[in-house]
Short mmCIF file of C-alpha atoms in Angstrom, two decimals:
data_model
loop_
_atom_site.label_atom_id
_atom_site.label_comp_id
_atom_site.label_asym_id
_atom_site.label_seq_id
_atom_site.Cartn_x
_atom_site.Cartn_y
_atom_site.Cartn_z
CA MET O 22 112.28 53.61 34.29
CA THR O 23 109.64 54.05 31.58
CA ASP O 24 108.54 57.37 30.11
CA GLN O 25 105.14 56.78 31.65
CA ASN O 26 106.69 56.44 35.09
CA ILE O 27 108.72 59.59 34.61
CA LEU O 28 105.61 61.49 33.47
CA ALA O 29 103.72 60.24 36.51
CA GLN O 30 106.51 61.46 38.79
CA LEU O 31 106.54 64.89 37.11
CA GLU O 32 102.76 65.20 37.54
CA MET O 33 103.23 64.20 41.16
CA LEU O 34 105.91 66.91 41.52
CA ILE O 35 103.46 69.56 40.26
CA ASP O 36 100.70 68.36 42.59
CA ILE O 37 103.14 68.31 45.49
CA GLY O 38 104.22 71.89 44.77
CA ILE O 39 100.62 73.07 44.95
CA ALA O 40 99.95 71.07 48.13
CA LEU O 41 103.05 72.44 49.88
CA SER O 42 102.26 76.05 49.02
CA ASP O 43 98.81 75.67 50.61
CA GLU O 44 100.14 74.45 53.98
CA HIS O 45 100.83 76.97 56.75
CA ASP O 46 101.53 74.70 59.72
CA VAL O 47 105.30 74.08 59.78
CA GLU O 48 105.11 70.64 61.42
CA ILE O 49 102.50 69.43 58.93
CA LEU O 50 104.55 70.99 56.12
CA LEU O 51 107.60 68.99 57.20
CA GLU O 52 105.53 65.83 57.20
CA LYS O 53 104.14 66.57 53.73
CA ILE O 54 107.67 67.08 52.41
CA LEU O 55 108.69 63.64 53.68
CA LEU O 56 105.53 61.89 52.44
CA CYS O 57 105.82 63.55 49.02
CA ALA O 58 109.43 62.43 48.70
CA LYS O 59 108.42 58.89 49.67
CA SER O 60 105.70 58.91 47.03
CA ILE O 61 108.01 60.11 44.25
CA THR O 62 110.72 57.55 45.02
CA ALA O 63 108.43 54.73 46.19
CA ALA O 64 110.54 54.58 49.37
CA ASP O 65 109.54 52.37 52.26
CA GLY O 66 110.47 54.98 54.83
CA GLY O 67 112.32 58.15 55.57
CA THR O 68 113.35 60.78 58.05
CA LEU O 69 113.29 64.56 57.87
CA TYR O 70 115.96 66.34 59.89
CA ARG O 71 116.12 70.00 60.98
CA ILE O 72 119.13 72.02 62.03
CA GLU O 73 119.13 73.20 65.65
CA GLU O 74 122.21 75.26 66.51
CA ASN O 75 125.16 72.89 65.94
CA ASN O 76 123.13 69.70 65.87
CA ILE O 77 121.02 67.87 63.36
CA VAL O 78 117.76 66.58 64.82
CA ALA O 79 115.21 64.07 63.50
CA ARG O 80 111.76 65.71 63.43
CA ILE O 81 109.61 63.32 61.35
CA ILE O 82 110.03 59.54 60.86
CA HIS O 83 107.88 57.30 58.66
CA SER O 84 108.16 53.60 57.85
CA GLU O 85 105.45 51.82 55.90
CA SER O 86 106.56 48.24 56.56
CA LEU O 87 107.18 48.85 60.26
CA LYS O 88 104.05 51.01 60.70
CA ILE O 89 106.15 53.70 62.39
CA HIS O 90 104.96 57.32 62.44
CA LEU O 91 106.79 59.69 64.76
CA GLY O 92 106.49 63.47 64.91
CA GLY O 93 104.34 65.64 62.65
CA SER O 94 100.62 64.92 62.88
CA SER O 95 101.17 61.89 65.12
CA GLU O 96 101.00 62.06 68.89
CA ASN O 97 104.30 60.19 69.18
CA ALA O 98 107.41 62.30 69.66
CA VAL O 99 110.77 61.56 68.06
CA ASN O 100 113.22 60.67 70.81
CA LEU O 101 116.36 59.96 68.81
CA PRO O 102 119.58 61.57 70.07
CA LYS O 103 120.86 64.68 68.29
CA MET O 104 123.81 64.28 65.94
CA PRO O 105 126.55 66.88 66.41
CA LEU O 106 127.60 68.68 63.24
CA TYR O 107 131.02 69.36 64.72
CA HIS O 108 133.46 67.36 66.80
CA ALA O 109 134.63 68.54 70.20
CA ASP O 110 137.78 70.05 68.64
CA GLY O 111 135.64 72.15 66.26
CA SER O 112 136.29 70.08 63.14
CA ILE O 113 133.30 69.18 60.96
CA ASN O 114 131.62 65.82 61.48
CA LEU O 115 131.51 63.91 58.19
CA SER O 116 131.07 60.43 59.62
CA HIS O 117 127.26 60.41 59.41
CA VAL O 118 125.60 60.60 56.00
CA VAL O 119 123.18 63.39 57.00
CA CYS O 120 126.06 65.44 58.47
CA TYR O 121 128.10 64.88 55.33
CA SER O 122 125.17 66.02 53.16
CA PHE O 123 124.79 69.11 55.34
CA HIS O 124 128.42 70.16 55.22
CA LYS O 125 129.06 69.28 51.56
CA HIS O 126 125.69 70.59 50.31
CA CYS O 127 125.34 67.48 48.19
CA VAL O 128 123.03 64.54 47.53
CA VAL O 129 124.29 61.18 48.80
CA ASN O 130 122.87 58.08 47.07
CA ILE O 131 123.93 54.77 48.61
CA PRO O 132 122.58 51.63 46.86
CA ASP O 133 123.52 49.22 49.67
CA VAL O 134 124.47 50.27 53.19
CA TYR O 135 125.95 46.88 54.06
CA SER O 136 128.22 46.61 51.01
CA THR O 137 129.30 50.25 50.51
CA THR O 138 132.96 51.12 50.68
CA ASP O 139 132.24 54.72 51.74
CA ASP O 140 133.72 55.68 55.08
CA PHE O 141 130.44 56.44 56.85
CA ASP O 142 129.31 55.49 60.32
CA PHE O 143 126.24 53.30 59.84
CA SER O 144 126.05 52.14 63.44
CA GLY O 145 122.74 54.00 63.85
CA PRO O 146 120.89 52.31 60.95
CA LYS O 147 122.40 48.94 61.87
CA GLN O 148 121.30 49.29 65.49
CA PHE O 149 117.83 50.23 64.21
CA ASP O 150 117.79 47.14 61.98
CA LYS O 151 118.75 44.91 64.90
CA GLN O 152 116.12 46.43 67.17
CA TYR O 153 113.24 46.23 64.66
CA SER O 154 114.33 43.20 62.58
CA TYR O 155 114.64 45.46 59.59
CA VAL O 156 117.19 45.69 56.78
CA THR O 157 118.29 49.15 55.74
CA LYS O 158 119.68 48.83 52.25
CA SER O 159 119.38 51.86 49.96
CA LEU O 160 119.65 55.43 51.23
CA LEU O 161 119.00 58.72 49.46
CA THR O 162 120.03 61.80 51.43
CA ILE O 163 119.16 65.30 50.11
CA PRO O 164 119.96 68.66 51.71
CA LEU O 165 117.17 71.27 51.84
CA LYS O 166 118.73 74.62 50.89
CA ASN O 167 117.07 78.01 51.24
CA HIS O 168 117.35 81.02 48.94
CA LYS O 169 120.69 81.94 50.52
CA GLY O 170 122.14 78.49 49.88
CA GLN O 171 122.02 77.62 53.56
CA VAL O 172 121.04 74.06 54.48
CA ILE O 173 117.95 74.29 56.69
CA GLY O 174 117.19 70.57 56.81
CA VAL O 175 118.10 67.16 55.43
CA LEU O 176 115.75 64.64 53.86
CA GLN O 177 116.75 60.99 54.06
CA LEU O 178 114.79 58.25 52.28
CA VAL O 179 115.21 54.55 53.03
CA ASN O 180 114.78 51.51 50.80
CA ALA O 181 113.37 52.31 47.38
CA LEU O 182 110.85 49.62 46.37
CA ASP O 183 110.43 48.10 42.92
CA PRO O 184 106.88 49.07 41.84
CA THR O 185 106.18 45.55 40.57
CA THR O 186 108.02 43.12 42.85
CA LYS O 187 108.14 45.38 45.96
CA THR O 188 111.72 44.27 46.55
CA VAL O 189 114.26 46.78 47.81
CA ILE O 190 116.29 48.42 45.05
CA GLY O 191 118.58 51.43 44.80
CA PHE O 192 117.24 54.93 44.15
CA ASN O 193 117.47 55.58 40.40
CA ALA O 194 118.91 58.75 38.88
CA VAL O 195 115.55 60.06 37.60
CA SER O 196 113.84 59.70 40.98
CA GLN O 197 116.87 61.36 42.58
CA LYS O 198 116.63 64.37 40.24
CA ILE O 199 112.90 64.81 40.64
CA THR O 200 113.13 64.42 44.42
CA THR O 201 115.98 66.91 44.52
CA ALA O 202 113.80 69.37 42.58
CA MET O 203 110.95 68.75 45.00
CA ALA O 204 113.32 69.25 47.94
CA ALA O 205 114.44 72.60 46.52
CA GLN O 206 110.82 73.66 46.11
CA ALA O 207 110.00 72.43 49.60
CA ALA O 208 112.93 74.35 51.07
CA ILE O 209 111.64 77.55 49.49
CA VAL O 210 108.15 76.99 50.91
CA LEU O 211 109.58 76.05 54.30
CA THR O 212 111.79 79.14 54.32
CA GLN O 213 108.82 81.29 53.34
CA GLN O 214 106.75 79.91 56.19
CA GLN O 215 109.61 80.41 58.63
CA LEU O 216 110.06 84.00 57.44
CA ILE O 217 106.35 84.64 57.99
CA ILE O 218 106.60 83.16 61.48
CA ASP O 219 109.72 85.20 62.22
CA LEU O 220 108.04 88.40 61.00
CA GLU O 221 104.94 87.70 63.10
CA ASN O 222 107.11 87.03 66.14
CA LEU O 223 109.04 90.23 65.47
CA PHE O 224 105.79 92.18 65.16
CA GLN O 225 104.44 90.67 68.39
CA SER O 226 107.69 91.56 70.13
CA LEU O 227 107.49 95.15 68.92
CA VAL O 228 103.86 95.38 70.05
CA LYS O 229 104.81 94.16 73.52
CA LEU O 230 107.85 96.44 73.48
CA ILE O 231 105.51 99.44 73.31
CA ALA O 232 103.57 98.16 76.32
CA THR O 233 106.86 97.53 78.11
CA ALA O 234 107.95 101.10 77.37
CA ILE O 235 104.74 102.33 79.02
CA ASP O 236 105.44 99.96 81.93
CA LYS O 237 108.88 101.48 82.39
CA LYS O 238 107.55 105.01 81.98
CA SER O 239 104.84 104.59 84.59
CA PRO O 240 104.90 101.80 87.17
CA TYR O 241 101.34 102.79 88.11
CA THR O 242 99.88 101.66 84.77
CA GLY O 243 102.36 98.91 83.88
CA ALA O 244 100.17 96.01 84.99
CA HIS O 245 97.23 97.56 83.15
CA SER O 246 99.05 97.38 79.81
CA LYS O 247 99.72 93.68 80.31
CA ARG O 248 96.47 92.60 81.94
CA VAL O 249 93.89 94.25 79.69
CA PRO O 250 94.89 91.86 76.85
CA ILE O 251 94.44 88.90 79.21
CA LEU O 252 91.00 90.00 80.40
CA THR O 253 89.97 91.02 76.88
CA MET O 254 90.72 87.55 75.53
CA MET O 255 88.97 85.89 78.49
CA LEU O 256 85.76 87.79 77.75
CA ALA O 257 86.14 87.34 73.99
CA ASP O 258 86.46 83.57 74.43
CA ALA O 259 83.37 83.54 76.67
CA VAL O 260 81.37 85.43 74.02
CA HIS O 261 82.74 83.08 71.33
CA GLU O 262 81.45 80.10 73.30
CA THR O 263 77.96 81.60 73.73
CA ASP O 264 75.51 79.56 71.67
CA ASP O 265 72.31 81.48 72.27
CA GLY O 266 71.03 85.03 72.52
CA LEU O 267 72.51 88.06 70.81
CA PHE O 268 75.99 86.57 70.43
CA LYS O 269 75.05 83.11 69.17
CA ASP O 270 76.51 83.92 65.73
CA PHE O 271 79.61 85.64 67.05
CA SER O 272 82.79 83.66 66.49
CA LEU O 273 86.51 84.30 66.46
CA SER O 274 88.90 82.53 64.11
CA PRO O 275 92.57 82.21 65.13
CA ALA O 276 93.28 85.25 62.94
CA ASP O 277 90.45 87.20 64.62
CA ARG O 278 91.85 86.36 68.05
CA LYS O 279 95.30 87.53 67.02
CA GLU O 280 93.88 90.80 65.69
CA LEU O 281 91.99 91.46 68.94
CA GLU O 282 94.97 90.56 71.09
CA VAL O 283 97.23 92.94 69.15
CA ALA O 284 94.64 95.71 69.60
CA ALA O 285 94.45 95.01 73.34
CA TRP O 286 98.22 95.22 73.71
CA LEU O 287 98.20 98.55 71.84
CA HIS O 288 95.05 100.03 73.37
CA ASP O 289 97.02 102.52 75.48
CA CYS O 290 100.03 103.05 73.22
CA GLY O 291 99.19 106.77 73.08
CA LYS O 292 100.20 107.06 76.75
CA ILE O 293 103.77 107.08 75.55
CA THR O 294 103.10 110.75 74.66
CA THR O 295 101.59 111.62 78.07
CA PRO O 296 103.94 113.52 80.45
CA GLU O 297 105.01 111.45 83.41
CA PHE O 298 104.14 114.14 85.97
CA VAL O 299 100.52 113.98 84.77
CA MET O 300 100.23 110.22 84.32
CA ASP O 301 101.85 109.52 87.69
CA LYS O 302 100.24 112.41 89.57
CA ALA O 303 99.68 110.78 92.96
CA THR O 304 98.66 113.95 94.81
CA LYS O 305 96.96 117.19 93.86
CA LEU O 306 100.11 119.26 94.28
CA GLU O 307 102.47 116.88 92.48
CA THR O 308 104.27 118.08 89.36
CA ILE O 309 107.83 116.86 88.93
CA PHE O 310 107.80 116.63 92.75
CA ASP O 311 105.09 116.98 95.40
CA ARG O 312 104.78 120.70 96.19
CA ILE O 313 103.33 119.92 99.63
CA GLN O 314 106.96 120.09 100.77
CA LEU O 315 107.13 123.75 99.75
CA ILE O 316 103.93 124.49 101.63
CA GLU O 317 105.26 122.70 104.71
CA THR O 318 108.33 124.93 104.53
CA ARG O 319 106.15 128.05 104.34
CA PHE O 320 104.17 126.93 107.35
CA GLU O 321 107.40 126.37 109.27
CA VAL O 322 108.51 129.89 108.31
CA LEU O 323 105.11 131.23 109.35
CA LYS O 324 105.39 129.50 112.75
CA ARG O 325 108.95 130.74 113.15
CA ASP O 326 107.91 134.32 112.37
CA LYS O 327 105.05 134.14 114.85
CA GLU O 328 107.39 132.74 117.50
CA ILE O 329 110.01 135.44 116.82
CA ALA O 330 107.35 138.14 117.10
CA MET O 331 106.13 136.71 120.41
CA LEU O 332 109.69 136.38 121.79
CA LYS O 333 110.49 139.96 120.80
CA GLN O 334 107.49 141.11 122.79
CA LYS O 335 108.70 139.06 125.75
CA VAL O 336 112.24 140.45 125.55
CA PHE O 337 110.90 144.00 125.32
CA ALA O 338 108.79 143.44 128.43
CA LEU O 339 111.77 142.06 130.37
CA GLU O 340 114.09 144.85 129.26
CA ASN O 341 111.58 147.48 130.35
CA ASN O 342 110.68 145.77 133.63
CA GLN O 343 107.14 145.24 132.41
CA LEU O 344 104.91 142.44 133.61
CA TRP O 345 104.70 139.74 130.92
CA ASP O 346 101.14 139.11 129.80
CA ILE O 347 100.65 135.33 129.93
CA HIS O 348 97.68 135.70 127.58
CA ILE O 349 100.04 136.71 124.76
CA GLU O 350 101.86 133.36 125.07
CA GLN O 351 98.52 131.55 125.21
CA GLN O 352 97.40 133.33 122.04
CA PHE O 353 100.68 132.29 120.41
CA ASN O 354 100.15 128.62 121.37
CA ASP O 355 96.59 128.77 120.05
CA MET O 356 97.90 130.29 116.83
CA LEU O 357 100.49 127.50 116.48
CA SER O 358 97.77 124.87 117.01
CA GLN O 359 95.64 126.50 114.31
CA ILE O 360 98.60 126.60 111.90
CA GLU O 361 99.26 122.89 112.56
CA MET O 362 95.58 122.06 111.95
CA ASP O 363 95.54 124.10 108.74
CA LEU O 364 98.64 122.30 107.47
CA ALA O 365 97.15 118.91 108.38
CA PHE O 366 93.99 119.89 106.48
CA ILE O 367 96.00 120.86 103.39
CA LYS O 368 98.04 117.65 103.55
CA HIS O 369 94.85 115.58 103.81
CA SER O 370 93.23 117.47 100.94
CA ASN O 371 96.35 116.90 98.84
CA PHE O 372 95.73 113.12 98.62
CA GLY O 373 92.44 113.52 96.74
CA THR O 374 91.02 110.28 98.12
CA GLU O 375 87.74 111.94 99.10
CA SER O 376 85.41 114.38 97.35
CA MET O 377 86.12 118.01 98.18
CA SER O 378 83.10 119.72 99.77
CA ALA O 379 82.23 123.35 99.10
CA ASN O 380 83.18 124.23 102.71
CA ASP O 381 86.58 122.59 102.32
CA GLN O 382 87.18 124.44 99.05
CA GLU O 383 86.24 127.71 100.79
CA ARG O 384 88.69 126.95 103.59
CA ILE O 385 91.47 126.53 101.00
CA HIS O 386 90.61 129.93 99.52
CA GLN O 387 90.68 131.50 103.00
CA LEU O 388 94.10 130.02 103.70
CA SER O 389 95.36 131.55 100.46
CA GLN O 390 94.67 134.96 102.06
CA VAL O 391 97.21 134.24 104.80
CA SER O 392 100.60 135.79 104.05
CA TRP O 393 104.21 135.04 104.92
CA LYS O 394 107.47 136.86 104.35
CA LEU O 395 110.48 135.91 102.24
CA HIS O 396 113.35 138.40 101.88
CA GLN O 397 111.07 141.11 103.30
CA GLN O 398 108.56 140.38 100.53
CA VAL O 399 105.00 139.58 101.59
CA LEU O 400 103.69 136.51 99.73
CA PRO O 401 100.46 134.49 99.84
CA LEU O 402 100.69 131.24 101.76
CA LEU O 403 99.17 129.41 98.75
CA SER O 404 99.68 130.38 95.13
CA GLU O 405 96.76 130.57 92.72
CA ASP O 406 97.88 127.35 90.99
CA GLU O 407 98.17 125.55 94.32
CA VAL O 408 94.67 126.71 95.30
CA ASN O 409 93.26 125.46 91.98
CA ASN O 410 94.90 122.07 92.47
CA LEU O 411 93.91 121.70 96.13
CA CYS O 412 90.28 122.53 95.26
CA ILE O 413 90.01 119.64 92.76
CA PHE O 414 86.62 118.11 93.54
CA ARG O 415 87.63 114.45 93.15
CA GLY O 416 90.94 112.75 92.42
CA THR O 417 94.22 114.53 91.78
CA LEU O 418 93.86 115.92 88.25
CA THR O 419 92.78 119.38 87.16
CA ASP O 420 90.49 119.73 84.14
CA LYS O 421 93.51 120.64 82.03
CA GLU O 422 95.48 117.61 83.22
CA ARG O 423 92.49 115.34 82.69
CA LYS O 424 92.30 116.52 79.09
CA ILE O 425 95.99 115.69 78.71
CA ILE O 426 95.35 112.20 80.11
CA ASN O 427 92.26 111.70 77.94
CA ASN O 428 94.18 112.82 74.89
CA HIS O 429 96.14 109.56 75.03
CA ILE O 430 93.29 107.87 73.18
CA ASN O 431 93.53 110.40 70.35
CA ALA O 432 97.26 109.77 70.22
CA THR O 433 96.56 106.01 70.20
CA ILE O 434 94.19 106.32 67.25
CA ASP O 435 96.55 108.64 65.34
CA MET O 436 99.50 106.30 65.91
CA LEU O 437 97.60 103.16 64.90
CA GLU O 438 95.94 104.73 61.87
CA SER O 439 99.36 105.78 60.62
CA ILE O 440 100.42 102.11 60.48
CA ASN O 441 99.82 100.26 57.23
CA PHE O 442 98.34 97.14 58.86
CA PRO O 443 97.92 94.01 56.71
CA THR O 444 94.38 92.90 55.93
CA HIS O 445 94.14 90.46 58.84
CA LEU O 446 94.98 93.31 61.29
CA LYS O 447 93.07 96.14 59.61
CA ASN O 448 90.59 96.52 62.50
CA VAL O 449 93.24 97.09 65.18
CA PRO O 450 92.76 100.91 65.25
CA GLU O 451 88.98 100.58 65.66
CA PHE O 452 89.22 97.91 68.37
CA ALA O 453 91.92 99.76 70.34
CA GLY O 454 90.50 103.24 69.85
CA GLY O 455 87.02 102.56 71.21
CA HIS O 456 87.58 101.51 74.80
CA HIS O 457 86.66 104.97 76.20
CA GLU O 458 83.45 105.27 74.20
CA ARG O 459 80.08 104.75 75.89
CA MET O 460 77.01 102.88 74.70
CA ASP O 461 74.93 106.07 75.04
CA GLY O 462 77.29 108.16 72.91
CA LYS O 463 78.67 110.21 75.82
CA GLY O 464 82.16 108.77 75.71
CA TYR O 465 85.27 110.03 73.99
CA PRO O 466 87.01 110.77 71.69
CA LYS O 467 84.38 110.30 68.94
CA GLY O 468 81.17 110.04 70.97
CA LEU O 469 80.23 106.74 69.30
CA ARG O 470 77.08 104.88 70.23
CA ARG O 471 76.80 101.12 70.75
CA GLU O 472 75.56 100.37 67.22
CA GLN O 473 78.55 102.22 65.77
CA MET O 474 81.07 100.02 67.58
CA SER O 475 82.27 96.48 66.95
CA VAL O 476 81.71 93.76 69.53
CA GLN O 477 85.49 93.58 69.99
CA ALA O 478 85.76 97.29 70.85
CA ARG O 479 82.92 96.93 73.36
CA ILE O 480 84.61 93.88 74.89
CA MET O 481 87.79 95.87 75.39
CA GLY O 482 85.81 98.67 77.05
CA ILE O 483 84.63 96.30 79.80
CA ALA O 484 88.09 94.78 80.21
CA ASP O 485 89.68 98.22 80.51
CA VAL O 486 87.21 99.37 83.18
CA PHE O 487 87.24 96.21 85.29
CA GLU O 488 91.03 95.90 85.30
CA ALA O 489 91.34 99.54 86.38
CA LEU O 490 88.83 99.03 89.19
CA MET O 491 90.71 96.02 90.56
CA ASP O 492 94.20 97.46 90.01
CA ALA O 493 95.88 98.26 93.31
CA ASP O 494 98.81 100.13 91.74
CA ARG O 495 97.06 103.38 90.84
CA PRO O 496 98.56 106.47 92.57
CA TYR O 497 95.19 108.06 93.32
CA LYS O 498 93.23 105.09 94.71
CA LYS O 499 93.37 101.66 96.27
CA GLY O 500 92.23 98.59 94.39
CA LYS O 501 88.51 97.95 94.92
CA LYS O 502 87.06 94.98 96.68
CA LEU O 503 85.52 92.62 94.14
CA SER O 504 82.02 93.35 95.44
CA GLU O 505 82.59 97.09 94.98
CA ALA O 506 83.98 96.63 91.48
CA LEU O 507 81.03 94.47 90.41
CA ALA O 508 78.58 97.01 91.86
CA ILE O 509 80.27 99.83 89.95
CA LEU O 510 80.28 97.75 86.77
CA LYS O 511 76.57 97.05 87.18
CA SER O 512 75.90 100.76 87.65
CA MET O 513 77.90 101.52 84.52
CA LYS O 514 75.76 99.02 82.60
CA GLU O 515 72.57 100.67 83.84
CA ASN O 516 73.89 104.16 83.03
CA GLY O 517 74.72 103.38 79.41
CA HIS O 518 78.47 103.27 79.91
CA ILE O 519 79.22 99.63 79.01
CA ASP O 520 77.48 97.08 76.80
CA PRO O 521 74.66 95.44 78.84
CA ASP O 522 74.69 92.16 76.89
CA LEU O 523 78.46 91.75 77.18
CA TYR O 524 78.10 92.57 80.88
CA GLU O 525 75.68 89.64 81.24
CA VAL O 526 78.19 87.30 79.59
CA PHE O 527 80.94 88.69 81.86
CA ILE O 528 78.81 87.88 84.92
CA ASP O 529 77.03 84.68 83.81
CA LYS O 530 80.22 83.02 82.54
CA LYS O 531 82.09 84.23 85.65
CA VAL O 532 84.84 85.77 83.55
CA TYR O 533 85.54 88.14 86.43
CA LYS O 534 86.08 85.22 88.82
CA HIS O 535 88.52 83.48 86.51
CA TYR O 536 90.47 86.74 86.18
CA VAL O 537 90.61 87.75 89.85
CA ASP O 538 91.61 84.26 90.97
CA LEU O 539 94.70 84.54 88.78
CA TYR O 540 95.69 88.20 88.98
CA VAL O 541 94.14 89.94 92.00
CA PRO O 542 95.39 89.78 95.64
CA ALA O 543 93.24 87.51 97.82
CA GLU O 544 92.38 90.32 100.24
CA GLN O 545 90.42 92.10 97.48
CA ILE O 546 88.26 89.05 96.68
CA ASP O 547 85.31 89.18 99.07
CA VAL O 548 82.59 87.51 96.95
CA ASP O 549 82.28 84.63 94.52
#
């Protein structure tokens, strides 16, 4: 080989190093490694193998003369059988050249497959030759080793070609050294890309772990944590595809989509700090348990005491030969009926499914004036805290509990802002922290107006609301019919709660329909 040829190969090695470092798609990177090795050695073909558990698997195959291109950027998959790295008895498999190169961590250069005295199994190449009328002669097999010295792949080149005559020759020592250097560089780049992928997968797993923790903590909001990301990305894609109007210039790159999806998964991460008895409060009287049971017990004691008092009167009358006044028993029965009605009223009020009228609230206060006895101590039938909870106007939460619930967004922002996000995820806190803001500035926690919020944060606001409206797992309400949910959403648009332009995309592109068809029970879907 001339000095000029060597210089050309070295220049090619430098160019290849730059090209490999710029590639981020692993499959394309594998293909570039093979093509670069072919270029350096002037090989007719080659195969790049990867290690999968205890097997070595062909991932990319190229042959110039046979016009074969399998794997990589082609649409043709590699269907060759896997080669086991170990025999059934656990001993290492050294019969195949690529397996030998893997186990011995060495380069194998065979000038002529058909005349070699090495004890290798060449049945595969020979079968290939027979099938495609090809002649496999020279082979150069190079292990790809990472920074830990582990073999992560094997590169095998076939039939080096003389640059002038184009006849098949053996791989020369210089080409072998330069290709080995390229393979080492390629292994580093490949390992780097795999480490990045592994770190991203780890990060995604941790993000979803937080949502899973919230799922486990509260079954009532578990589906919400998983479905808001789905609905968020559906609406984001619809906005991305809009080619006119306000959002005609809005676009999402793959990195932008990933950033938004991460934010959506983490949008309620602050709920991990919210006490379960508040987050899961299904009735007005629920704390760690539903205190309606205590009130039922008091009512039973009250009825018992009334009955005992009536029976004592009856016994006294009998003992003193007095005529028993039937009206006393009738008054007792009327009193029992009233007690039963009062208890039924309290139990109904406890669910919080309807707004509490002023008259109903007054009735609760009146019932708190009724007393009962425990250990000769006179106590109110309803405690002050129970009265305050039963008089909640709508829902099951007191003002104090609602503040605790609402504080989850502050916790979310604090948690996310404490994370040192990389540049491509730097907007996650803003996207995730804005889904309770309103377009008119009346939301929380920061009271931001529409122009102060990103499109992504406003998208998540709509997704959060609509999913909650359709969710049938909430302790304090049933899932809405689709027609009801759309009417509420429209009202929220008109009242400055959600973004009106994003609402139009949500409706016009039928994002809601795509979502409900996949994730909402059929009985809730009453309109198209």
